Amino acid sequence: MRIVEQDPSHSSWYIERFREMAAKGDDLHGEARLVDAMLPRGSRVLDAGCGPGRVGGRLHELGHRVAGVDVDPELIAAAEEDHPGPDWHVQDLAELDLREDSGQRRRFDLIVCAGNVMTFLAPSTRGDVLAGFAEHLAEGGRAVIGFGSGRGYDFADFFTDAARAGLREQVRLGGWALEPCSDDGGFLVAVLGR
Ligand SMILES: C[S@@+](CC[C@H](N)C(=O)[O-])C[C@H]1O[C@@H](n2cnc3c(N)ncnc32)[C@H](O)[C@@H]1O
């Protein structure tokens, strides 16, 4: 939200950028392809830091039951317009709290966190965000989190924070197309389990 305060047109620029890419027929589904391969049809998926709904929208089209959360109301409005179907929520991931109508904690088979979301968080909230993911995972559920290096969040620190939050490393990849992870790699996709 600090980025938006500094540049109030940032969100509309971001929304239009993805609309233009979609209109051109660009492939915007790499993350959703990997996630879909990990799940049976009809799974419960949370798109964490969903922005205008690119990943969650595609997973909904593929037949999953999707919720999305983002802190930016303008991006959530765009998700509702461009990708109707999932339930989209304005929430800060540091205070993630999704509930069933019964009031019980909502749980997901998979939480996907794509597009460098982890590096946009205030560093003091990273642990809370990861703990919130752990709390919202169903038994056997997994979180899939991808972000680039050189953005202020060392991969080693991330795995330490994840372990503290109760998320165990299952698979470490170098990209959403199953690229191998290398020590000097520029990107990380981590699959974490409860
Ligand atoms: C680069 S965008 C990625 C959007 C989407 N995941 C994608 O890959 O298309 C980063 C997103 O993280 C969201 N974000 C950053 N901090 C957040 C927080 N504390 N809670 C919820 N969303 C947050 C931003 O609003 C933005 O939509």
CSV table of C-alpha atoms and ligand atoms in Angstrom, one decimal:
chain,number,residue,atom,x,y,z
A,1,MET,CA,0.0,0.0,0.0
A,2,ARG,CA,3.0,2.3,0.4
A,3,ILE,CA,3.7,1.8,-3.3
A,4,VAL,CA,0.1,2.9,-4.1
A,5,GLU,CA,0.5,5.9,-1.8
A,6,GLN,CA,3.6,7.0,-3.6
A,7,ASP,CA,2.0,6.4,-7.0
A,8,PRO,CA,-1.9,6.3,-7.0
A,9,SER,CA,-1.9,5.2,-10.6
A,10,HIS,CA,0.2,2.1,-9.8
A,11,SER,CA,-2.8,-0.3,-9.4
A,12,SER,CA,-4.6,0.8,-12.6
A,13,TRP,CA,-1.3,0.5,-14.5
A,14,TYR,CA,-0.8,-3.0,-13.2
A,15,ILE,CA,-4.4,-4.1,-14.1
A,16,GLU,CA,-4.1,-2.7,-17.6
A,17,ARG,CA,-0.7,-4.4,-18.1
A,18,PHE,CA,-2.2,-7.8,-17.5
A,19,ARG,CA,-5.4,-7.0,-19.5
A,20,GLU,CA,-3.2,-6.1,-22.5
A,21,MET,CA,-1.1,-9.2,-22.2
A,22,ALA,CA,-4.2,-11.4,-21.9
A,23,ALA,CA,-5.7,-9.7,-25.0
A,24,LYS,CA,-2.5,-10.3,-26.9
A,25,GLY,CA,-2.8,-14.0,-26.1
A,26,ASP,CA,0.4,-14.1,-23.9
A,27,ASP,CA,0.8,-17.2,-21.8
A,28,LEU,CA,-0.1,-16.0,-18.2
A,29,HIS,CA,-0.8,-19.5,-16.9
A,30,GLY,CA,2.6,-21.0,-15.9
A,31,GLU,CA,2.0,-20.9,-12.2
A,32,ALA,CA,-1.6,-22.3,-12.5
A,33,ARG,CA,-0.3,-25.1,-14.7
A,34,LEU,CA,2.1,-26.3,-12.0
A,35,VAL,CA,-0.5,-26.0,-9.2
A,36,ASP,CA,-3.2,-27.8,-11.2
A,37,ALA,CA,-0.8,-30.7,-11.7
A,38,MET,CA,-0.5,-31.0,-7.9
A,39,LEU,CA,-4.3,-31.3,-7.3
A,40,PRO,CA,-7.3,-33.4,-7.9
A,41,ARG,CA,-10.1,-31.6,-9.7
A,42,GLY,CA,-12.3,-29.5,-7.4
A,43,SER,CA,-9.6,-28.8,-4.8
A,44,ARG,CA,-9.8,-25.9,-2.4
A,45,VAL,CA,-7.2,-23.3,-3.4
A,46,LEU,CA,-6.2,-19.9,-1.9
A,47,ASP,CA,-4.5,-17.4,-4.2
A,48,ALA,CA,-2.5,-15.4,-1.6
A,49,GLY,CA,-1.7,-11.9,-2.8
A,50,CYS,CA,-3.9,-12.5,-5.9
A,51,GLY,CA,-3.6,-9.1,-7.5
A,52,PRO,CA,-6.1,-8.8,-10.4
A,53,GLY,CA,-6.8,-12.6,-10.2
A,54,ARG,CA,-4.5,-14.0,-12.9
A,55,VAL,CA,-3.6,-17.3,-11.2
A,56,GLY,CA,-6.8,-17.9,-9.2
A,57,GLY,CA,-9.0,-17.0,-12.2
A,58,ARG,CA,-7.3,-19.7,-14.2
A,59,LEU,CA,-7.5,-22.3,-11.5
A,60,HIS,CA,-11.2,-21.6,-11.2
A,61,GLU,CA,-11.6,-22.2,-15.0
A,62,LEU,CA,-9.8,-25.5,-14.5
A,63,GLY,CA,-12.5,-26.6,-12.0
A,64,HIS,CA,-11.0,-25.8,-8.5
A,65,ARG,CA,-12.8,-24.0,-5.7
A,66,VAL,CA,-10.8,-20.8,-5.4
A,67,ALA,CA,-10.6,-17.9,-3.0
A,68,GLY,CA,-8.2,-15.0,-3.5
A,69,VAL,CA,-6.9,-12.4,-1.0
A,70,ASP,CA,-5.1,-9.1,-1.7
A,71,VAL,CA,-4.6,-6.0,0.4
A,72,ASP,CA,-5.3,-3.7,-2.6
A,73,PRO,CA,-9.1,-3.0,-3.1
A,74,GLU,CA,-8.5,-1.8,-6.7
A,75,LEU,CA,-6.9,-5.0,-7.6
A,76,ILE,CA,-9.6,-7.1,-6.0
A,77,ALA,CA,-12.2,-5.1,-7.9
A,78,ALA,CA,-10.4,-5.9,-11.1
A,79,ALA,CA,-10.3,-9.6,-10.1
A,80,GLU,CA,-14.0,-9.6,-9.6
A,81,GLU,CA,-14.6,-8.0,-13.0
A,82,ASP,CA,-12.1,-10.0,-15.0
A,83,HIS,CA,-12.3,-13.3,-13.3
A,84,PRO,CA,-15.8,-13.9,-11.8
A,85,GLY,CA,-16.3,-17.1,-10.0
A,86,PRO,CA,-13.8,-17.3,-7.1
A,87,ASP,CA,-14.5,-15.4,-4.0
A,88,TRP,CA,-12.1,-12.5,-3.8
A,89,HIS,CA,-11.3,-10.7,-0.5
A,90,VAL,CA,-9.6,-7.5,0.5
A,91,GLN,CA,-7.4,-8.6,3.4
A,92,ASP,CA,-3.8,-8.1,4.6
A,93,LEU,CA,-2.1,-11.5,4.5
A,94,ALA,CA,-0.4,-10.6,7.8
A,95,GLU,CA,-3.9,-10.9,9.4
A,96,LEU,CA,-5.3,-13.6,7.2
A,97,ASP,CA,-8.6,-14.8,8.6
A,98,LEU,CA,-11.0,-16.7,6.2
A,99,ARG,CA,-13.9,-18.5,7.8
A,100,GLU,CA,-16.7,-20.8,6.7
A,101,ASP,CA,-20.3,-19.6,7.2
A,102,SER,CA,-20.3,-21.7,10.3
A,103,GLY,CA,-17.5,-19.5,11.7
A,104,GLN,CA,-14.9,-22.3,11.5
A,105,ARG,CA,-11.5,-21.6,10.0
A,106,ARG,CA,-11.6,-22.1,6.3
A,107,ARG,CA,-8.9,-24.6,5.1
A,108,PHE,CA,-7.3,-25.1,1.7
A,109,ASP,CA,-5.7,-28.0,-0.1
A,110,LEU,CA,-3.2,-25.6,-1.6
A,111,ILE,CA,-2.1,-22.0,-1.1
A,112,VAL,CA,-0.4,-20.5,-4.1
A,113,CYS,CA,1.6,-17.3,-3.6
A,114,ALA,CA,3.0,-16.2,-6.9
A,115,GLY,CA,4.5,-13.0,-8.4
A,116,ASN,CA,7.0,-12.1,-5.7
A,117,VAL,CA,4.3,-11.4,-3.1
A,118,MET,CA,6.6,-12.5,-0.3
A,119,THR,CA,9.1,-9.7,-1.2
A,120,PHE,CA,6.4,-7.0,-1.1
A,121,LEU,CA,5.6,-7.7,2.6
A,122,ALA,CA,6.9,-5.6,5.4
A,123,PRO,CA,9.8,-7.8,6.7
A,124,SER,CA,8.4,-7.8,10.2
A,125,THR,CA,5.2,-9.5,9.0
A,126,ARG,CA,6.8,-12.3,7.0
A,127,GLY,CA,6.5,-14.8,9.9
A,128,ASP,CA,2.9,-13.8,10.5
A,129,VAL,CA,2.0,-14.4,6.9
A,130,LEU,CA,3.7,-17.8,6.8
A,131,ALA,CA,1.9,-18.7,10.1
A,132,GLY,CA,-1.4,-17.6,8.6
A,133,PHE,CA,-0.7,-19.9,5.6
A,134,ALA,CA,0.0,-22.8,8.0
A,135,GLU,CA,-3.3,-22.2,9.9
A,136,HIS,CA,-5.3,-22.1,6.7
A,137,LEU,CA,-3.9,-25.4,5.2
A,138,ALA,CA,-6.0,-28.6,5.5
A,139,GLU,CA,-4.4,-31.8,6.7
A,140,GLY,CA,-1.9,-32.7,4.0
A,141,GLY,CA,-2.3,-29.3,2.3
A,142,ARG,CA,0.6,-27.6,0.7
A,143,ALA,CA,1.8,-24.0,0.1
A,144,VAL,CA,3.6,-23.2,-3.1
A,145,ILE,CA,5.5,-19.9,-2.9
A,146,GLY,CA,7.6,-18.3,-5.6
A,147,PHE,CA,9.8,-15.2,-5.6
A,148,GLY,CA,13.0,-13.9,-7.1
A,149,SER,CA,16.4,-13.3,-5.5
A,150,GLY,CA,17.8,-9.8,-5.1
A,151,ARG,CA,14.5,-8.5,-3.7
A,152,GLY,CA,15.5,-8.3,-0.1
A,153,TYR,CA,14.4,-11.7,1.1
A,154,ASP,CA,17.2,-14.3,1.2
A,155,PHE,CA,16.0,-17.8,0.4
A,156,ALA,CA,17.8,-19.2,3.5
A,157,ASP,CA,15.9,-16.7,5.7
A,158,PHE,CA,12.7,-17.6,4.0
A,159,PHE,CA,13.2,-21.3,4.8
A,160,THR,CA,14.0,-20.5,8.4
A,161,ASP,CA,10.9,-18.4,8.7
A,162,ALA,CA,8.8,-21.1,7.1
A,163,ALA,CA,10.1,-23.8,9.5
A,164,ARG,CA,9.3,-21.5,12.5
A,165,ALA,CA,5.8,-21.1,11.1
A,166,GLY,CA,5.4,-24.9,11.0
A,167,LEU,CA,5.8,-25.2,7.2
A,168,ARG,CA,8.2,-28.0,6.2
A,169,GLU,CA,10.1,-27.9,2.9
A,170,GLN,CA,9.0,-30.7,0.5
A,171,VAL,CA,10.4,-29.6,-2.9
A,172,ARG,CA,12.7,-26.7,-3.9
A,173,LEU,CA,12.5,-25.6,-7.5
A,174,GLY,CA,14.1,-22.8,-9.5
A,175,GLY,CA,10.9,-21.9,-11.4
A,176,TRP,CA,7.3,-22.7,-12.1
A,177,ALA,CA,8.2,-24.9,-15.1
A,178,LEU,CA,10.1,-27.3,-12.7
A,179,GLU,CA,13.5,-25.7,-13.4
A,180,PRO,CA,16.1,-27.1,-11.0
A,181,CYS,CA,17.1,-24.9,-8.1
A,182,SER,CA,20.7,-23.8,-8.0
A,183,ASP,CA,22.6,-22.0,-5.2
A,184,ASP,CA,23.1,-19.0,-7.4
A,185,GLY,CA,19.6,-19.3,-8.9
A,186,GLY,CA,17.6,-16.2,-9.5
A,187,PHE,CA,14.2,-17.7,-8.6
A,188,LEU,CA,12.8,-20.0,-6.0
A,189,VAL,CA,9.6,-22.0,-6.0
A,190,ALA,CA,9.1,-23.7,-2.7
A,191,VAL,CA,6.6,-26.4,-2.0
A,192,LEU,CA,5.9,-26.5,1.8
A,193,GLY,CA,3.7,-28.8,3.8
A,194,ARG,CA,2.2,-28.5,7.3
B,1,LIG,C1,3.4,-8.5,-8.2
B,1,LIG,S1,1.8,-8.6,-7.5
B,1,LIG,C2,1.4,-10.3,-7.9
B,1,LIG,C3,0.0,-10.5,-8.1
B,1,LIG,C4,-0.4,-12.0,-8.4
B,1,LIG,N1,0.0,-12.9,-7.4
B,1,LIG,C5,0.2,-12.5,-9.7
B,1,LIG,O1,1.1,-13.2,-9.7
B,1,LIG,O2,-0.4,-12.0,-10.8
B,1,LIG,C6,2.1,-8.6,-5.8
B,1,LIG,C7,0.8,-8.6,-5.0
B,1,LIG,O3,1.0,-8.7,-3.6
B,1,LIG,C8,0.0,-8.0,-3.0
B,1,LIG,N2,0.4,-7.8,-1.6
B,1,LIG,C9,1.5,-7.2,-1.1
B,1,LIG,N3,1.5,-7.2,0.2
B,1,LIG,C10,0.3,-7.8,0.6
B,1,LIG,C11,-0.3,-8.1,1.9
B,1,LIG,N4,0.4,-7.7,3.0
B,1,LIG,N5,-1.5,-8.7,1.9
B,1,LIG,C12,-2.1,-9.0,0.8
B,1,LIG,N6,-1.6,-8.8,-0.5
B,1,LIG,C13,-0.4,-8.2,-0.5
B,1,LIG,C14,-0.1,-6.7,-3.8
B,1,LIG,O4,-1.2,-5.9,-3.5
B,1,LIG,C15,0.0,-7.2,-5.2
B,1,LIG,O5,-1.2,-7.5,-5.7
